[in-house]
Amino acid sequence: MKAIRYYGKEDVRLEDIDEPLTRPGTVKIKPAWTGLCGSDLHLYYDGIMPPAPTAHDPHPLSGETLPVVFGHEFSGVVEELGEGVEGLAIGDHVVVEPLIVCDDCPACKEGNYNVCQKMGFIGISGNGGGLSEHIVVERRWVHQVGDLPLDEAALIEPLAVALHGVRGVDVKAGDVAVVGGAGPIGLLTAAVLKAFGVTTVVSEVSQIRRDIAAKLGVGDHIVDPTQTDLVAKVYELTGGAGANVAFDCAGVQPVFDALQLSLKARGQLQILALYTETPQLNFSNMLFKELKVSASLGYAHDHGPAIELVREGKIDLAPFITARISAQNIAVDGYEFLVNNKESQVKVIAQM
């Protein structure tokens, strides 16, 4: 079968590899659409980093070294069921929760498998990937999406990231939340908040991204922090109280600082962004307002609820798809295209 395999920095190849065999307890899927993710871009342009293995050091759970099949945000159609698999039928439309976990560390035993001590990702750490003609995965990671279109279903994975972040804070309908950064995860986080009835303030320096946020309808208030004082705006909107929660989806110090200052007493800052440099904390502000700062990684038990939000019509994923490409020339049509058009693109999805 054909697959896109990752070898390292700026090196992905379309190759013919052996088709995987169904084993007891597993499901063979024909991938339909695969989303291109920020982590894919980091691996492609910056080179090998965990949880990807190297050419010499295998991932501790998959046992694979580079090259590995790429693609962890994907939808597909069930082709074959392994012995003992229940609750699925051939032809079902599904998405895959692309985790590789040990089930033995303290986090896994507590149900927090997203922070497994040896955690990896299908499509990054081994065990196949969405950028292939076939993949075999454990039944536990396969989620039915019903009549949800398969192109939209490819966005369930990043939606689950956003949902996990929102579910990790104390926020309810009628509260005010600030989202710093209107990239894909920031926009999806705002969409989840809106679906929960939260008044949402989106802060973004890019005019193009602010326009996208407005078009998607995910922000009640959209602010350019270079032109409008975000903190003053939030206090104005909340009668001087401050926001209940804030979400850092940007990963830069100025956003981190502004979000802290925008919070009410005992408010919570949730970090979803990856930082290339460790941010500095304003401890005085944290102490005198009793702020909570927390972080959210990936998802655990979130794919099912994310699917339901979409199927119930509370979130429309179709407008988040801004480009559809063939995976045959993914380096140019995918990664280079995204880097050169990052402000105007929300989600690019690829098909083998």
XYZ file of C-alpha atoms in Angstrom:
352
model
C 0.000 0.000 0.000
C 1.027 3.632 -0.337
C 1.852 5.767 2.684
C 3.532 9.049 3.568
C 6.462 8.302 5.877
C 8.426 10.730 8.041
C 12.216 10.363 8.041
C 13.216 13.589 9.800
C 13.689 17.292 9.145
C 12.142 18.279 5.794
C 12.044 14.644 4.718
C 8.727 12.919 4.049
C 8.352 10.312 1.322
C 5.496 8.638 -0.523
C 6.387 4.959 -0.411
C 5.008 1.482 -0.939
C 4.928 -0.481 2.319
C 3.287 -3.673 3.542
C -0.410 -3.479 4.298
C -1.055 -4.016 8.032
C -2.840 -7.190 9.140
C -5.875 -7.224 11.401
C -5.249 -8.819 14.799
C -7.691 -9.885 17.523
C -9.221 -6.829 19.133
C -8.274 -4.492 16.294
C -10.019 -2.722 13.428
C -8.751 -2.135 9.889
C -9.696 1.301 8.574
C -9.359 2.967 5.203
C -8.399 6.566 6.053
C -10.514 9.211 4.321
C -9.157 12.630 5.321
C -6.197 13.621 7.487
C -5.729 17.040 9.055
C -2.373 18.786 9.001
C -1.399 19.825 12.514
C 1.021 22.313 14.047
C 2.977 19.408 15.531
C 3.420 18.005 12.005
C 4.905 21.337 10.937
C 7.267 21.380 13.935
C 8.485 17.880 13.117
C 8.871 18.677 9.429
C 10.666 22.009 9.767
C 12.405 21.728 13.159
C 13.303 18.051 13.073
C 12.838 15.051 15.332
C 11.409 15.654 18.808
C 9.437 13.521 21.285
C 7.131 11.690 21.065
C 8.603 10.794 17.660
C 11.307 8.119 17.772
C 14.674 8.532 16.086
C 16.333 6.356 13.467
C 18.183 4.549 16.273
C 16.006 4.887 19.392
C 12.562 3.282 19.136
C 9.487 4.673 20.829
C 9.104 2.699 24.091
C 5.561 1.553 23.328
C 5.345 1.209 19.542
C 8.861 -0.238 19.309
C 9.314 1.594 15.994
C 12.201 3.718 14.784
C 12.079 6.214 11.922
C 10.637 6.237 9.360
C 7.047 6.186 10.628
C 3.771 6.722 8.775
C 2.603 10.308 9.315
C -0.848 11.670 10.193
C -2.693 11.615 13.526
C -5.860 13.663 12.824
C -7.917 11.414 10.575
C -11.286 9.956 9.718
C -12.018 6.793 7.791
C -14.221 3.834 6.969
C -14.120 0.455 8.728
C -12.861 -2.248 6.342
C -12.352 -5.287 8.531
C -12.987 -6.362 12.129
C -10.565 -8.417 14.165
C -11.655 -11.326 16.301
C -13.611 -10.246 19.364
C -14.436 -6.728 18.142
C -17.959 -5.595 19.024
C -20.026 -2.463 18.451
C -18.716 -1.756 14.948
C -19.659 -2.866 11.460
C -17.857 -2.854 8.133
C -18.655 0.423 6.387
C -18.988 2.469 9.581
C -17.645 6.021 9.411
C -15.191 6.536 12.253
C -12.421 8.657 13.719
C -9.416 7.427 15.645
C -8.268 8.723 19.016
C -4.598 8.433 18.071
C -2.963 7.600 21.374
C -0.409 4.971 22.345
C -0.390 4.406 26.111
C 1.052 1.897 28.575
C -2.040 1.358 30.788
C 0.368 0.647 33.667
C 1.703 3.995 34.953
C -0.095 5.915 37.745
C -1.656 8.379 35.288
C -3.090 5.609 33.124
C -4.435 3.739 36.133
C -6.249 6.906 37.231
C -7.822 7.267 33.776
C -5.583 10.178 32.772
C -4.047 8.287 29.882
C -3.322 11.493 27.943
C -0.416 12.096 30.326
C 0.859 8.510 30.257
C 4.525 8.432 31.248
C 5.408 6.740 27.940
C 2.654 8.312 25.835
C 2.921 8.413 22.067
C 0.717 9.199 19.094
C -0.380 7.014 16.226
C 0.941 8.847 13.178
C 3.941 10.307 15.044
C 5.343 7.557 17.250
C 4.492 4.558 15.068
C 1.576 2.111 14.726
C 0.670 3.494 11.296
C -0.968 6.803 10.475
C -3.756 8.511 8.605
C -1.608 9.305 5.562
C -1.856 5.749 4.271
C -4.270 3.570 2.374
C -4.961 1.298 5.359
C -4.355 1.323 9.106
C -5.041 -1.173 11.897
C -5.802 0.176 15.377
C -7.080 -1.151 18.688
C -10.867 -1.119 19.021
C -10.710 1.146 22.093
C -9.488 4.088 20.002
C -12.171 3.884 17.289
C -15.188 6.206 17.571
C -18.246 6.088 15.315
C -19.345 9.413 13.832
C -22.613 8.314 12.216
C -23.621 10.498 9.282
C -21.050 13.217 10.012
C -19.208 13.941 6.717
C -15.756 12.385 6.750
C -13.971 15.617 5.840
C -15.504 17.339 8.869
C -14.846 14.270 11.008
C -11.100 14.726 10.463
C -11.405 17.795 12.718
C -12.769 15.832 15.686
C -9.214 15.293 16.995
C -8.324 19.006 17.314
C -11.853 19.693 18.564
C -11.218 17.126 21.315
C -8.045 19.045 22.245
C -10.094 22.224 22.656
C -12.890 20.446 24.512
C -10.431 18.849 26.933
C -9.032 22.294 27.717
C -12.480 23.753 28.382
C -13.610 20.781 30.456
C -10.510 21.234 32.606
C -11.659 24.569 34.044
C -14.622 25.727 36.092
C -16.693 27.552 33.479
C -20.434 27.661 32.860
C -23.045 29.407 30.748
C -23.080 33.143 31.400
C -19.411 33.319 32.397
C -16.871 35.388 30.466
C -13.808 33.753 28.921
C -10.844 35.231 27.058
C -9.105 33.262 24.329
C -5.604 34.467 23.470
C -4.698 33.509 19.900
C -7.004 32.691 16.981
C -5.105 29.855 15.386
C -6.904 26.521 14.840
C -6.942 25.498 18.522
C -7.883 28.990 19.680
C -10.781 29.137 17.236
C -11.997 25.670 18.214
C -11.674 26.550 21.920
C -13.804 29.632 21.325
C -16.326 27.482 19.441
C -16.597 25.075 22.386
C -17.069 27.959 24.805
C -19.819 29.422 22.620
C -21.488 26.013 22.477
C -21.516 26.022 26.297
C -23.136 29.466 26.438
C -20.010 31.310 27.600
C -19.448 34.928 26.535
C -16.173 34.799 24.640
C -13.538 37.475 24.019
C -11.025 36.516 21.303
C -7.701 38.385 21.244
C -5.612 38.193 18.065
C -3.049 40.508 16.463
C -3.579 39.250 12.891
C -6.304 41.047 10.933
C -6.813 37.965 8.748
C -7.323 35.720 11.763
C -9.645 38.232 13.412
C -11.687 38.258 10.218
C -11.816 34.449 10.268
C -12.958 34.468 13.913
C -15.702 36.930 13.004
C -16.759 34.868 9.981
C -16.915 31.697 12.061
C -18.949 33.492 14.731
C -16.879 32.077 17.597
C -16.232 35.344 19.451
C -18.755 37.690 21.039
C -15.992 40.285 21.133
C -12.902 40.203 18.901
C -10.010 42.399 19.990
C -6.788 43.555 18.347
C -4.556 43.892 21.432
C -2.152 46.178 19.548
C -4.949 48.728 19.112
C -7.221 48.064 22.095
C -6.167 47.466 25.691
C -7.376 43.883 26.156
C -7.360 44.044 29.947
C -9.325 47.296 30.020
C -11.807 45.894 27.502
C -12.409 42.763 29.578
C -12.919 44.799 32.751
C -15.318 47.064 30.885
C -17.328 44.061 29.663
C -17.457 42.514 33.131
C -18.323 45.602 35.154
C -14.837 45.756 36.648
C -14.732 42.133 37.792
C -12.521 40.489 35.160
C -12.941 37.272 33.198
C -13.785 33.974 34.868
C -11.287 32.013 32.763
C -8.696 32.597 30.069
C -7.128 30.245 27.537
C -3.590 30.686 26.246
C -3.626 29.376 22.694
C -0.743 31.560 21.486
C 2.336 30.532 23.435
C 4.002 33.960 23.695
C 4.828 36.070 26.745
C 2.714 39.178 25.971
C -0.428 37.064 25.605
C 0.384 35.134 28.772
C 0.785 38.412 30.703
C -2.382 40.027 29.349
C -4.496 36.955 30.060
C -3.336 36.844 33.691
C -4.179 40.511 34.161
C -7.614 40.105 32.553
C -8.794 37.528 35.095
C -11.078 38.154 38.041
C -10.085 37.259 41.591
C -9.733 33.452 41.815
C -9.936 33.176 38.033
C -8.133 30.464 36.087
C -5.655 30.583 33.210
C -5.585 27.402 31.122
C -2.559 26.860 28.882
C -3.128 24.935 25.662
C -0.231 26.389 23.674
C 3.241 24.942 23.278
C 5.982 27.319 24.417
C 9.409 27.396 22.785
C 10.649 29.518 25.712
C 9.453 29.226 29.316
C 7.131 32.146 30.175
C 7.691 34.335 33.230
C 4.983 34.352 35.884
C 3.664 37.521 37.511
C 3.588 36.051 41.019
C 2.310 39.229 42.666
C -0.749 39.281 40.431
C -1.294 35.555 41.021
C -0.945 35.870 44.783
C -3.097 38.923 45.402
C -5.884 37.635 43.145
C -5.483 33.931 44.084
C -5.251 32.967 40.438
C -4.963 29.399 39.232
C -2.655 28.545 36.330
C -3.101 25.118 34.763
C -2.323 23.287 31.545
C -4.167 20.951 29.220
C -2.596 18.292 26.995
C -4.430 16.426 24.269
C -7.536 14.563 25.363
C -8.826 11.738 27.505
C -12.456 10.599 27.256
C -13.208 13.636 25.040
C -13.748 12.230 21.537
C -17.257 10.965 22.240
C -18.490 14.270 23.713
C -16.782 16.186 20.890
C -18.618 14.103 18.292
C -21.912 14.737 20.067
C -21.369 18.516 20.095
C -21.082 18.410 16.305
C -23.901 15.938 15.694
C -26.231 17.992 17.912
C -25.498 21.057 15.780
C -23.791 23.011 18.554
C -20.573 23.299 16.530
C -20.319 23.448 12.725
C -16.921 22.145 11.624
C -17.382 22.692 7.883
C -16.264 26.370 7.878
C -13.049 25.459 9.700
C -11.826 23.535 6.630
C -9.996 26.062 4.466
C -8.202 23.764 1.994
C -8.404 20.187 0.715
C -5.330 18.672 -0.925
C -3.982 15.407 -2.286
C -1.343 13.838 -0.060
C 0.765 12.834 -3.074
C 2.871 16.006 -2.822
C 2.199 16.885 0.789
C 5.499 18.678 1.440
C 4.746 21.403 -1.133
C 0.953 21.408 -1.205
C 0.623 20.901 2.550
C 3.491 21.970 4.789
C 4.984 24.687 2.572
C 1.512 25.979 1.718
C 0.612 26.197 5.409
C 3.806 27.987 6.397
C 3.379 30.518 3.596
C -0.322 31.042 4.317
C -0.544 30.352 8.048
C -2.643 33.404 8.883
C -5.327 32.655 6.300
C -5.635 28.904 6.912
C -7.519 27.206 9.718
C -7.492 23.530 8.758
C -5.910 21.939 5.704
C -6.956 18.320 5.181
C -5.319 15.759 2.896
C -6.560 12.676 1.090
C -4.443 9.752 -0.155
